[in-house]
Coordinates of C-alpha atoms in Angstrom, one line a residue:
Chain Q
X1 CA 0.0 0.0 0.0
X2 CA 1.8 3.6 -1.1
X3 CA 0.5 6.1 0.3
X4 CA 1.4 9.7 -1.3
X5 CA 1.6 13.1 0.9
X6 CA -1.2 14.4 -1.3
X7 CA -4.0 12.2 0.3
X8 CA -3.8 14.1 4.3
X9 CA -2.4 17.6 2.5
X10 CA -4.4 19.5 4.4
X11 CA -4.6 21.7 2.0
X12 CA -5.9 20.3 -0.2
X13 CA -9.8 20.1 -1.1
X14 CA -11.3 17.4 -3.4
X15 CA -13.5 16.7 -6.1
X16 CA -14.3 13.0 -6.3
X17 CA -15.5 10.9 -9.1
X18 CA -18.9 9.4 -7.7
X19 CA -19.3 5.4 -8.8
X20 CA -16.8 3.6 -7.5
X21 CA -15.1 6.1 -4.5
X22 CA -18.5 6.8 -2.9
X23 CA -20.8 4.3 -3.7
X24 CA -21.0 0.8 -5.7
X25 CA -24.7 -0.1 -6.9
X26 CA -27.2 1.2 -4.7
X27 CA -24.8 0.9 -1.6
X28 CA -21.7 3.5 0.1
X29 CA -18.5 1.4 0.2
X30 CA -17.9 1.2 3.8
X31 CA -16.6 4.0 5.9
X32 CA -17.2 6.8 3.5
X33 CA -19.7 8.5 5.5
X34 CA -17.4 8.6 8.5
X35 CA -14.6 10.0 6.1
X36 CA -16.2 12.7 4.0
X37 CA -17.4 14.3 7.7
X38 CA -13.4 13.7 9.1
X39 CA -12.2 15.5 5.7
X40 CA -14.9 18.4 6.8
X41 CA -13.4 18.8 10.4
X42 CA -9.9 19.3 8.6
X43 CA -11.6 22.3 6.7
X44 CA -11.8 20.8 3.0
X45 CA -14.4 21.9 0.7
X46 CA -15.9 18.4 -1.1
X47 CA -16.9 18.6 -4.4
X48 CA -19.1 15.5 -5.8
X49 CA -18.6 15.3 -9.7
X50 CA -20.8 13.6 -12.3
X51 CA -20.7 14.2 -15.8
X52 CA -24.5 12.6 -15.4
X53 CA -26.8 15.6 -16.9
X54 CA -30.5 13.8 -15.8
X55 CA -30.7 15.5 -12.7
X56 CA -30.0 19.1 -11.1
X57 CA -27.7 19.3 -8.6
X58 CA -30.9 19.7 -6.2
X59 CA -32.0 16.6 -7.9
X60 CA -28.7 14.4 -6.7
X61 CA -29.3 15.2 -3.7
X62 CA -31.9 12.3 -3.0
X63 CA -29.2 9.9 -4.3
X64 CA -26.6 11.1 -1.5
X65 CA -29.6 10.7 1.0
X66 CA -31.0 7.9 0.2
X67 CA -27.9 6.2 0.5
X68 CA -27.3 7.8 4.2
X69 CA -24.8 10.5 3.5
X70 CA -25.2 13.8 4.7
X71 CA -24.5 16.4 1.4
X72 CA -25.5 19.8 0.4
X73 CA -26.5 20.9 -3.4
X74 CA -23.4 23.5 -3.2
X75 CA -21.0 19.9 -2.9
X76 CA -22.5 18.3 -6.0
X77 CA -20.7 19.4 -9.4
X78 CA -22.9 17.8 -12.1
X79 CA -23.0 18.5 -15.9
X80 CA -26.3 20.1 -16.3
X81 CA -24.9 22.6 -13.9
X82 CA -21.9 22.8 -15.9
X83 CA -23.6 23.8 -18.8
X84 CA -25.9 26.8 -17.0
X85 CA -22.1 28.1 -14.8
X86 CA -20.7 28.2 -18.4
X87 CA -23.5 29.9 -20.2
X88 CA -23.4 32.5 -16.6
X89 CA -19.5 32.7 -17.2
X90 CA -19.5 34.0 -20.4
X91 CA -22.3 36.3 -20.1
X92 CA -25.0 34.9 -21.9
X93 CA -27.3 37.2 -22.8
X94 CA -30.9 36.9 -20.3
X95 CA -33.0 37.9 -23.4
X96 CA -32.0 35.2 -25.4
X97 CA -33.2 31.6 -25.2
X98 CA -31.7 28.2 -24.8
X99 CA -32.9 25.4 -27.2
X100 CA -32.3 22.1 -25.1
X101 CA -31.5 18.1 -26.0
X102 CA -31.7 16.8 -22.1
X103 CA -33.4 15.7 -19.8
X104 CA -34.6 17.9 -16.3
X105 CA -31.4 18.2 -14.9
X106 CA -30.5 20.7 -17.5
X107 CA -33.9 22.7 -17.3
X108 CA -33.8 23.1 -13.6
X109 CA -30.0 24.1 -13.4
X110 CA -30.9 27.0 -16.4
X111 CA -34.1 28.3 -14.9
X112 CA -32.0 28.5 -11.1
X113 CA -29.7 30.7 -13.1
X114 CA -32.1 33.0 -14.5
X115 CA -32.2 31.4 -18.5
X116 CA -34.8 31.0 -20.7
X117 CA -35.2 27.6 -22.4
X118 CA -37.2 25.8 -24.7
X119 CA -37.4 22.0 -25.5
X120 CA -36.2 19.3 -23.1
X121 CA -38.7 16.7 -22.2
X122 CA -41.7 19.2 -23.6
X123 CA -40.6 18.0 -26.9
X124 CA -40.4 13.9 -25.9
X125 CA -43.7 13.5 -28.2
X126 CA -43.3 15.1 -31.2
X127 CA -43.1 13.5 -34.6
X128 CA -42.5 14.8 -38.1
X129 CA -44.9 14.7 -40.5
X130 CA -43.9 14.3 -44.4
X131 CA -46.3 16.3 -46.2
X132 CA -45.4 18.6 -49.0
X133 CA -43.7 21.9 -48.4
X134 CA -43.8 20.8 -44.4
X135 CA -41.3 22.7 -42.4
X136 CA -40.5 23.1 -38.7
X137 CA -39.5 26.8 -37.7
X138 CA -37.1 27.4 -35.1
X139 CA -37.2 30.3 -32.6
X140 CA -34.6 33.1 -34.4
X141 CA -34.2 34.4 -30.2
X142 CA -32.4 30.9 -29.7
X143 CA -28.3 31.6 -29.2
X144 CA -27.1 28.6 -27.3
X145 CA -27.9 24.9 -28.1
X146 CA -27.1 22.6 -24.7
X147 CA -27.0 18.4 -26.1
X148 CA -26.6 16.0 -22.7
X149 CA -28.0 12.9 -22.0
X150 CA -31.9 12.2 -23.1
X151 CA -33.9 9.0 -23.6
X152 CA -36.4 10.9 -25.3
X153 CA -34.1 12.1 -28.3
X154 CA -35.7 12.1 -31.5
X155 CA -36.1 13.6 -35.0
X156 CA -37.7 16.6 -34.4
X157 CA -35.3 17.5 -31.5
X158 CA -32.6 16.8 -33.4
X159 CA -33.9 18.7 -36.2
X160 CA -35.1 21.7 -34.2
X161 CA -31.4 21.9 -32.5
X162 CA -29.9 21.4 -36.5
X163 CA -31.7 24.6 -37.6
X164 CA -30.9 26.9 -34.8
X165 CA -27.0 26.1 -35.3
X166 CA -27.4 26.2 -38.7
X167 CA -29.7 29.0 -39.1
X168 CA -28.9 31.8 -36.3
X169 CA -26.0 33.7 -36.0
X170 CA -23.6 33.0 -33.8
X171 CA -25.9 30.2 -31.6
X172 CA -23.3 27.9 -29.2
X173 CA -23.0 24.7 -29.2
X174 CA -22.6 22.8 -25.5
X175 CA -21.8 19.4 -24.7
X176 CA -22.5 18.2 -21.5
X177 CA -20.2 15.8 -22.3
X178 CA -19.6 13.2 -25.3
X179 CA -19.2 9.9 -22.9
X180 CA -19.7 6.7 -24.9
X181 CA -21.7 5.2 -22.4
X182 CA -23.6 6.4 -19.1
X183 CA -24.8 3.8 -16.5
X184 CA -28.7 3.9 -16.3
X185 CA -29.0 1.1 -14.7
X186 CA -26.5 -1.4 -13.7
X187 CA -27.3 -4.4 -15.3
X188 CA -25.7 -2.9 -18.6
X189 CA -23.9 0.4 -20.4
X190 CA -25.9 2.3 -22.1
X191 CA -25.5 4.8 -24.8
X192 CA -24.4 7.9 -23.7
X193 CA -24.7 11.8 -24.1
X194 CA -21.9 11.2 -26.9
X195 CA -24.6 9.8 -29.2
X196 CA -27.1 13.4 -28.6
X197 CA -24.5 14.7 -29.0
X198 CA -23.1 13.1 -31.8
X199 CA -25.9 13.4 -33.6
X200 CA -26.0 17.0 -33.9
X201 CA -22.1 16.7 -35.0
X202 CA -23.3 14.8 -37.8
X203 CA -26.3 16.8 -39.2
X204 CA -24.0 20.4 -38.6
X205 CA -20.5 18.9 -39.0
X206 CA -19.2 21.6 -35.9
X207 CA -17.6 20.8 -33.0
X208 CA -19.1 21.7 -29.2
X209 CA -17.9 23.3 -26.4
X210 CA -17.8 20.3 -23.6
X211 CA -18.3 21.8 -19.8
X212 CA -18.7 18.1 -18.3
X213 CA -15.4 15.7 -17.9
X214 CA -12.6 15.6 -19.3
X215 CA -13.1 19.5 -20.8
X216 CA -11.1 22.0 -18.3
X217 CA -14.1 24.5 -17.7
X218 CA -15.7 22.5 -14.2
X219 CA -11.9 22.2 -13.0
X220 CA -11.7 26.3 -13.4
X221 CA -15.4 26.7 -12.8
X222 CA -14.7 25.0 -9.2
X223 CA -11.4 26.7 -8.6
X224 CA -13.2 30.1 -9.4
X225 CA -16.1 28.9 -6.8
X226 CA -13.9 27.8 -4.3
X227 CA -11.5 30.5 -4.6
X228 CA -8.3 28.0 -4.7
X229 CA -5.8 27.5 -6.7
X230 CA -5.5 24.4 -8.8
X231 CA -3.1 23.2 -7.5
X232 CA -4.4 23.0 -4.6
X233 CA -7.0 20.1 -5.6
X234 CA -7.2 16.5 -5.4
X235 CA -9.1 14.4 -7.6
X236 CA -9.8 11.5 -6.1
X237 CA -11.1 8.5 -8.6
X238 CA -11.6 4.8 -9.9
X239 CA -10.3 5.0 -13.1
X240 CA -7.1 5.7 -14.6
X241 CA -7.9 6.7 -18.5
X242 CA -10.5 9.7 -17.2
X243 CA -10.5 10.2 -14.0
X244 CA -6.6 10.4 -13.0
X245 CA -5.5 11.3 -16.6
X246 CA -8.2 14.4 -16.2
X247 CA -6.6 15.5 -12.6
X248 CA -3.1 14.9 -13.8
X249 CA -4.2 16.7 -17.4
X250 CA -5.8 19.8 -15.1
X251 CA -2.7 20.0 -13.0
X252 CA -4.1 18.5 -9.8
X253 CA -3.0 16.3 -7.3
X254 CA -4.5 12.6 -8.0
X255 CA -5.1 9.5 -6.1
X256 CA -7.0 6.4 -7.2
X257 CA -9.0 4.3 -5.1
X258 CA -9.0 0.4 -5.7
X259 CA -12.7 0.2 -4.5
X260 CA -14.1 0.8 -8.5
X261 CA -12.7 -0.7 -12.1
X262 CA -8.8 -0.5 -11.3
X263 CA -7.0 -3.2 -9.9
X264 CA -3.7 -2.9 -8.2
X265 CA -2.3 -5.2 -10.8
X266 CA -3.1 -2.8 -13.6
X267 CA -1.6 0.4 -11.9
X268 CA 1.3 -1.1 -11.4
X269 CA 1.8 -2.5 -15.0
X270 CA 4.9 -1.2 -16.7
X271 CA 2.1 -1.2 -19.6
X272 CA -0.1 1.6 -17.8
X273 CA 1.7 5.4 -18.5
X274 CA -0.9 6.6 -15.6
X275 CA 0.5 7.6 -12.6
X276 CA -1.7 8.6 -9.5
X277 CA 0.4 10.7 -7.0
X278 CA -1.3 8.3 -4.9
X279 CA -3.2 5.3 -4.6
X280 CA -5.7 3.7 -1.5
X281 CA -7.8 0.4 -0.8
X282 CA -10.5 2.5 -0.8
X283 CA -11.1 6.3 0.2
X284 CA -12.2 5.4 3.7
X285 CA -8.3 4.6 4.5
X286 CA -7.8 8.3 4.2
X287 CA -9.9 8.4 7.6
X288 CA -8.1 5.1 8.8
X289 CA -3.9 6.5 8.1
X290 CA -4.7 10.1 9.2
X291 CA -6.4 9.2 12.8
X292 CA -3.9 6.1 13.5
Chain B
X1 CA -21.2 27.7 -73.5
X2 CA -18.4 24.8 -73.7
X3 CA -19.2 21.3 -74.2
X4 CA -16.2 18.4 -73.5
X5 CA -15.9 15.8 -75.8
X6 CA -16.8 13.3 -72.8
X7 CA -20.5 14.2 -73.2
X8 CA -21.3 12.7 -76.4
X9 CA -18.5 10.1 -76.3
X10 CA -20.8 7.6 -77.2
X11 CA -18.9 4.6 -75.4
X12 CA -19.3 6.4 -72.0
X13 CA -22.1 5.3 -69.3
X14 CA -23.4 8.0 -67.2
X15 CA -24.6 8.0 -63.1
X16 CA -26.9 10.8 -62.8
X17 CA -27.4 13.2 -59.4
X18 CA -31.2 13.4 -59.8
X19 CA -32.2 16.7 -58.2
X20 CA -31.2 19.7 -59.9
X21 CA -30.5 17.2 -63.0
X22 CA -33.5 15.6 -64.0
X23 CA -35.5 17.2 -61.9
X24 CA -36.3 20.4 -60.0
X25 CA -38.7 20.1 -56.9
X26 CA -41.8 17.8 -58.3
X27 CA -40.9 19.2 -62.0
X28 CA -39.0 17.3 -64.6
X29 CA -36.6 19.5 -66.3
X30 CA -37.3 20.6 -69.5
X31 CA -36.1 18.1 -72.6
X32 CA -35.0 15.7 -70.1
X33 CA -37.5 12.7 -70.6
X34 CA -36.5 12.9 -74.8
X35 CA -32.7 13.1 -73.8
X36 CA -32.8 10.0 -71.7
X37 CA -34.4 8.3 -74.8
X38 CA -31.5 9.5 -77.5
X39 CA -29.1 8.4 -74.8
X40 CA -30.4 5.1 -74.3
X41 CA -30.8 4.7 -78.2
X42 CA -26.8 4.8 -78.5
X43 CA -26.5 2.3 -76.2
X44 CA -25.7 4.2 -73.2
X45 CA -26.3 2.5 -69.8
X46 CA -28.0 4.7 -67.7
X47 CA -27.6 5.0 -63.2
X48 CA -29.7 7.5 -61.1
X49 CA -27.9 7.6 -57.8
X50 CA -29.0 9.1 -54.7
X51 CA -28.1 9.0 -51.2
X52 CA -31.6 9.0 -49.8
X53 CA -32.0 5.1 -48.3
X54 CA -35.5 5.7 -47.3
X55 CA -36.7 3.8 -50.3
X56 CA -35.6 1.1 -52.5
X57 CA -35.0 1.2 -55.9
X58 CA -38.7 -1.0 -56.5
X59 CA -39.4 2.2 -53.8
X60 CA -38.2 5.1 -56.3
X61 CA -39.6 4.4 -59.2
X62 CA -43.1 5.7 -58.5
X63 CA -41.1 9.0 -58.2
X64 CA -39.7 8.7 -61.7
X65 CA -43.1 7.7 -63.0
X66 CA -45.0 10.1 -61.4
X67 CA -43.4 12.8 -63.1
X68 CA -43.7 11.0 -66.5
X69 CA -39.8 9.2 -66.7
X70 CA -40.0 5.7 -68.1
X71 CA -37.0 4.2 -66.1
X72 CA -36.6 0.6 -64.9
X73 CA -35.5 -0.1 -61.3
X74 CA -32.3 -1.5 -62.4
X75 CA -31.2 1.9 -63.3
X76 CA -32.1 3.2 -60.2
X77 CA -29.2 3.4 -57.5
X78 CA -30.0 4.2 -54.2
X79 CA -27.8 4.0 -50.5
X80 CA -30.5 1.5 -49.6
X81 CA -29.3 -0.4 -52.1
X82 CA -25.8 -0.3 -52.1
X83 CA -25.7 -1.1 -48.3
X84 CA -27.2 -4.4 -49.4
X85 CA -25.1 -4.8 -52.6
X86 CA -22.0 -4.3 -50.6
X87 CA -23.4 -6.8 -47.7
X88 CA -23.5 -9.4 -50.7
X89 CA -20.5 -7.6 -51.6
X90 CA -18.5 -9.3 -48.9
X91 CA -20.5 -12.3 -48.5
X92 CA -22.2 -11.6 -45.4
X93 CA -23.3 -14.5 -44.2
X94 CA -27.2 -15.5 -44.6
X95 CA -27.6 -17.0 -41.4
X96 CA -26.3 -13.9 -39.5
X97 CA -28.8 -10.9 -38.9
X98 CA -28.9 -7.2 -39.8
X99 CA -29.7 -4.4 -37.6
X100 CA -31.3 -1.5 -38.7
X101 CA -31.6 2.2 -38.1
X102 CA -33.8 3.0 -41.4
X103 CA -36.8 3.1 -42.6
X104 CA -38.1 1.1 -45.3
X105 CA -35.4 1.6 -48.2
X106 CA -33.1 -0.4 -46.5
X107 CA -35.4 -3.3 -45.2
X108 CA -36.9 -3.9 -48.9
X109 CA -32.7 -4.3 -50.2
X110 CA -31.8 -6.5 -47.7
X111 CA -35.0 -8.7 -48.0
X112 CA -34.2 -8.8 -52.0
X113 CA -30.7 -10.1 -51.6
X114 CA -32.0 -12.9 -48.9
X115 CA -30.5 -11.1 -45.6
X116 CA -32.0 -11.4 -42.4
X117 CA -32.7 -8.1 -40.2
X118 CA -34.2 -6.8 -37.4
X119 CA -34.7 -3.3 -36.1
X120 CA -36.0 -0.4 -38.7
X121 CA -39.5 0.6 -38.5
X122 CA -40.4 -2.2 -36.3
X123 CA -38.6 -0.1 -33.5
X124 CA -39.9 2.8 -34.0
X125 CA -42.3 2.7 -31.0
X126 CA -40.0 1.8 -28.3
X127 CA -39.4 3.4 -24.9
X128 CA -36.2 2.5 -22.5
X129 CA -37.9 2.2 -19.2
X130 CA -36.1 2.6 -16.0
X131 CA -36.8 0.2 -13.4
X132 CA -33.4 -1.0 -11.3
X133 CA -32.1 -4.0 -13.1
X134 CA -33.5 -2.9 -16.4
X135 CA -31.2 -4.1 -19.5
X136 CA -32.0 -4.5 -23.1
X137 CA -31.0 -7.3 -24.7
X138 CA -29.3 -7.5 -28.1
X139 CA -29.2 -10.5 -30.5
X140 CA -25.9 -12.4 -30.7
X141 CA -26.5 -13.3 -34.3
X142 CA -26.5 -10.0 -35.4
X143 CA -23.2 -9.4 -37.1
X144 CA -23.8 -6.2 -38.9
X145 CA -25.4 -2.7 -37.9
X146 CA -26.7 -0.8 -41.2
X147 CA -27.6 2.9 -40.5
X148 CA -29.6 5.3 -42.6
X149 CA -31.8 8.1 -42.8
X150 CA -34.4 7.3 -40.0
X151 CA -37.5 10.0 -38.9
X152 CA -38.3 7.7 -36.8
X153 CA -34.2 7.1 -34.9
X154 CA -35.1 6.9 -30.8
X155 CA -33.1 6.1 -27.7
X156 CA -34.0 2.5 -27.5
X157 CA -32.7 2.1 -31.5
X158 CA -29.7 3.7 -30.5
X159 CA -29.0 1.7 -27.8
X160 CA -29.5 -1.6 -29.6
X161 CA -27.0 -1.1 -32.3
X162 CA -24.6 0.2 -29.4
X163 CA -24.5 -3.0 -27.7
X164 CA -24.6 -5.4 -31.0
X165 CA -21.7 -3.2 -31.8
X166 CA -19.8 -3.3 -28.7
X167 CA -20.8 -6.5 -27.9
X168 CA -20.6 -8.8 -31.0
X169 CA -17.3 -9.6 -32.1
X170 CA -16.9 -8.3 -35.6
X171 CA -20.2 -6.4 -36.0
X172 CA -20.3 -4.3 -39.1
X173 CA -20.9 -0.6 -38.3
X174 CA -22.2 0.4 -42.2
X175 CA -23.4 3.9 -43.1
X176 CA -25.8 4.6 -45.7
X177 CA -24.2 8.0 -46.4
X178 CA -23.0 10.8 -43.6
X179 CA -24.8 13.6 -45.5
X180 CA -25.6 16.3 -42.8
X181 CA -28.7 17.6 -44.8
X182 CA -31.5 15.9 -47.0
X183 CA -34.2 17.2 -48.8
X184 CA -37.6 15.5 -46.6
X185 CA -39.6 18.9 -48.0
X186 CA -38.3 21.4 -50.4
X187 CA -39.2 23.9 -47.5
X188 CA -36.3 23.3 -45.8
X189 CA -33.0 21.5 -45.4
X190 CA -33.7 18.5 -42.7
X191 CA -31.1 16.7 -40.7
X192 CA -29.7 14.2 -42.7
X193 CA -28.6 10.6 -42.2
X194 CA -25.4 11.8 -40.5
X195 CA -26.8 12.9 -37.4
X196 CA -28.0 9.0 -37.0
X197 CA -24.2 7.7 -38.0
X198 CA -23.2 10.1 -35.6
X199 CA -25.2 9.0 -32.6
X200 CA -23.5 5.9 -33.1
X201 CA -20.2 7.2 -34.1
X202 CA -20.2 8.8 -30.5
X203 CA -21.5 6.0 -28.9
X204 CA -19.1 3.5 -30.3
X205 CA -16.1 5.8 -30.8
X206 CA -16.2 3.6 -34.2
X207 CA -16.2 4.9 -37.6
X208 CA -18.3 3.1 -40.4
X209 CA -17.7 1.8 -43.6
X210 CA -19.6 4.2 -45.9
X211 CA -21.5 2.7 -49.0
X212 CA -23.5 6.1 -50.5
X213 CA -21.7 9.3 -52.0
X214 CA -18.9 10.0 -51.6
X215 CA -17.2 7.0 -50.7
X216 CA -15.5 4.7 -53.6
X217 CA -18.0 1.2 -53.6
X218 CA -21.0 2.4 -55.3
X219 CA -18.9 3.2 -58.4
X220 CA -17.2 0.3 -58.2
X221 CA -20.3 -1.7 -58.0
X222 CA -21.7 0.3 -60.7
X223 CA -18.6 -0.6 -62.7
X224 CA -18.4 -4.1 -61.9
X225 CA -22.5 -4.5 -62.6
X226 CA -21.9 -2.8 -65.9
X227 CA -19.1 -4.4 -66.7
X228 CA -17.4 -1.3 -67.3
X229 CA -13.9 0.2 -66.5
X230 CA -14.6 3.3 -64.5
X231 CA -12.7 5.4 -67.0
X232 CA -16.2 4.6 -69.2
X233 CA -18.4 6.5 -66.8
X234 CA -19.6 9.6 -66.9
X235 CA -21.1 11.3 -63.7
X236 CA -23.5 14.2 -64.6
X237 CA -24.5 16.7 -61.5
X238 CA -25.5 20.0 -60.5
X239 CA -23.0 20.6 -57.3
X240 CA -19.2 21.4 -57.8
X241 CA -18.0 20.3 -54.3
X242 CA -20.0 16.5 -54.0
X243 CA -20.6 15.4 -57.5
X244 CA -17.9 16.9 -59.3
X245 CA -15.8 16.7 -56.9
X246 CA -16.6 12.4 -56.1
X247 CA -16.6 11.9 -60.1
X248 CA -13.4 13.3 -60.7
X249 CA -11.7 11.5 -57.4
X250 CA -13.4 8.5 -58.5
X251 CA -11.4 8.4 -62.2
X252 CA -14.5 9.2 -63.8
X253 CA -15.2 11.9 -66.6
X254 CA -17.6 14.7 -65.4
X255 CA -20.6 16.7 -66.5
X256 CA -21.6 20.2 -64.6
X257 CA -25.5 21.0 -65.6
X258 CA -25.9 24.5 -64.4
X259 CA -30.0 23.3 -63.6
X260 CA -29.4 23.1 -60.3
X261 CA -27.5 24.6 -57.6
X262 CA -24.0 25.9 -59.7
X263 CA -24.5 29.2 -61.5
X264 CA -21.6 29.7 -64.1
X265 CA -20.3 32.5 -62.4
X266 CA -19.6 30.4 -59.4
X267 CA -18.0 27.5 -62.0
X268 CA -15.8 30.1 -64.0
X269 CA -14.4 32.3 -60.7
X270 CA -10.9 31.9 -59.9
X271 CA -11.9 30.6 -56.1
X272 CA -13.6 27.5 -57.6
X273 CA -10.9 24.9 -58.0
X274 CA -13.2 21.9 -59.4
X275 CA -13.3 21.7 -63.1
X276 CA -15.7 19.6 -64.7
X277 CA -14.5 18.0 -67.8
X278 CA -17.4 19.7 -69.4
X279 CA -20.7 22.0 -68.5
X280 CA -24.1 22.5 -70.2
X281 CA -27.1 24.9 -69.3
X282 CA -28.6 21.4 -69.0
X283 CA -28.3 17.9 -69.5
X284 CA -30.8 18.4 -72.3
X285 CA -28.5 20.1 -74.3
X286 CA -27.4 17.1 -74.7
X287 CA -29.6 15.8 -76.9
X288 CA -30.0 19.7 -78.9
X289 CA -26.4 19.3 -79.4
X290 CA -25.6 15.6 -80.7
X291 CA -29.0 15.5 -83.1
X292 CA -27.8 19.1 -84.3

């Protein structure tokens, strides 16, 4: 077991990758409660990350307590946030309106900030009708399209978001995030906000702004928040390819917990370039090394 | 005006782009029905190709006889079409199964060249529900996904051709076309089958093997069909940038009609860097000039 200076830094604060560091399935990994309010005590802000765009930040907040953890909405960093702190960030204009592909999560975290939005689950039902010289028209007042995750995508979302990025000057284009697959449920992978989002790469050929993981906005987004420095940030999580290769990428300080996908065989084969600054069993030792 | 020599060679066959070419919205250009007669009377084969997979060639032809064009569906080449030509193409095996995102172009090809398929318009109603424990599961005998243009493309569809993608070893990813527009209504540009490759295309992080324009096996199948060196092939078409552009990288000679989109301004400026081998007013004057 290595166990690098980073982890009980107590300087540091710490965004954590969700599945895998804080909970597996529907249950915490053991001890995690009991660290996250010892971490507290020290004075570290905790930031929850998900690049998950279904729910508001409000609306993860039944997750944490359902599971028995004790969490405020300020902790949880989610995508759909993401994308309504980016549209805040760069001034987006009140006036204007914000043509959605996403579920709730996206809505909720726009209207807390003040936006206007149209589509989103009010557009689940629609279909497109063939009949000749049939047309849908877009709303001109649209400047920003936001794609995350939706079950509900369909044709006439896809072309309603096509004509506003094709049709109005200067209208954004924001990616929650383009992951391959998202975890619905756990008895499979599904298909994730990179195919709403890929979609809408296809039909306009132009390339979004991401605000979710791996894209550096939520690591300067938090920084800003928190007023830190990046450097003074660890990013705790399960996997070496996103989450330690985003810390390391953002110039944080990284450790991996073996509770999730990575095995301690893997980290420490000369075929994996990945380094964590550190590694744990699980994040609960944190509470375990720095009380013995 | 300036006419090549390549358009009344008579030992050339000619593909055809048909909108803007032979005809304009639900008109038949002028001359053209006469011109397709003097061409076939020297012996010319004849293709109409088009990227549209929604019908079949059987499918198209109540198009061409609608507006008075005596055509047979051999002569009729569509990316519904060539997805299943190149299926036979390889020798897919018949005992393996297709998945579809399409409507019923694609479905009608497949059926004519013996292939089992699943998916298309049969899917069109499905919902992902989300019950813990939910999972969709994907047949193991599919062995190849076909995407097209679908109106009808939803989250469960999606989804299926993910898995048999990610989970069948050796699955086929084939794309009727990655055009980011098609013509559903003249009233507008729609979202083309390129925002359905590229749900998959981000859900995958696998790129297809294209069959339509622009990619290189529908003139080879046309050649091979015809029993024609490509050099012997003519491709008539109204836009500088696809069908000029995919004739001339495809080793064939090349016709500009300026019926369609291409004014000769736009053709003769010194920013326009694709030449046709020749350009007419319209592919009538074909006709007008070789019975001259």
């Amino acid at each position: 077991m290595t166990l690098g200076s980073a982890s009980i830094d107590t300087t540091l604060d710490v965004i954590y990758h969700l599945k895998g560091v804080i909970w597996r399935g529907d249950s915490v990994i053991s001890g995690i409660p009991e660290t996250l309010d010892h971490l507290r005590s020290l004075g570290k802000q905790l930031y929850f990350v998900t690049n998950n765009s279904t729910k508001s930040r409000a609306g993860y907040l039944s997750k944490f307590t359902s599971l028995g953890l004790n969490i405020s909405a300020d902790e949880i960093y989610s995508s759909s946030y993401a994308a309504a702190s980016y549209l805040e960030s760069i001034n987006f204009p009140k006036d204007k309106k914000i043509y959605v592909i996403g579920q709730e999560g996206i809505l909720e975290e726009l209207e807390l900030k003040g936006f206007k939005y149209l589509g989103g689950p009010a557009d689940a039902d629609h279909r497109v009708e063939l009949k000749p010289g049939f047309r849908l028209d877009q709303d001109p007042d649209v400047g920003a399209v936001v794609v995350g995750f939706d079950r509900f995508v369909n044709y006439y979302k896809i072309q309603i978001a096509t004509l506003c990025l094709r049709e109005n000057p200067g209208c954004l284009f924001i990616a929650t995030n383009l992951d391959a697959v998202t975890h619905l449920t756990d008895a499979q992978e599904w298909a994730g906000a990179g195919s709403m989002v890929g979609a809408l790469r296809g039909s306009t050929k132009r390339e979004p702004t991401v605000v979710g993981k791996p894209a550096d906005f939520m690591l300067s987004d938090i920084a800003t928040h928190a007023g830190i420095d990046r450097s003074e940030i660890c990013m705790v999580g399960d996997r070496l390819d996103t989450d330690i290769a985003f810390g390391k990428d953002g110039g944080l300080s990284t450790i991996l917990v073996l509770s999730g996908v990575t095995s301690e065989e893997e980290l420490l084969s000369p075929d994996n370039k990945i380094r964590p600054d550190a590694y744990l069993d699980s994040l609960a030792d944190v509470l375990r090394l720095s009380t013995a």
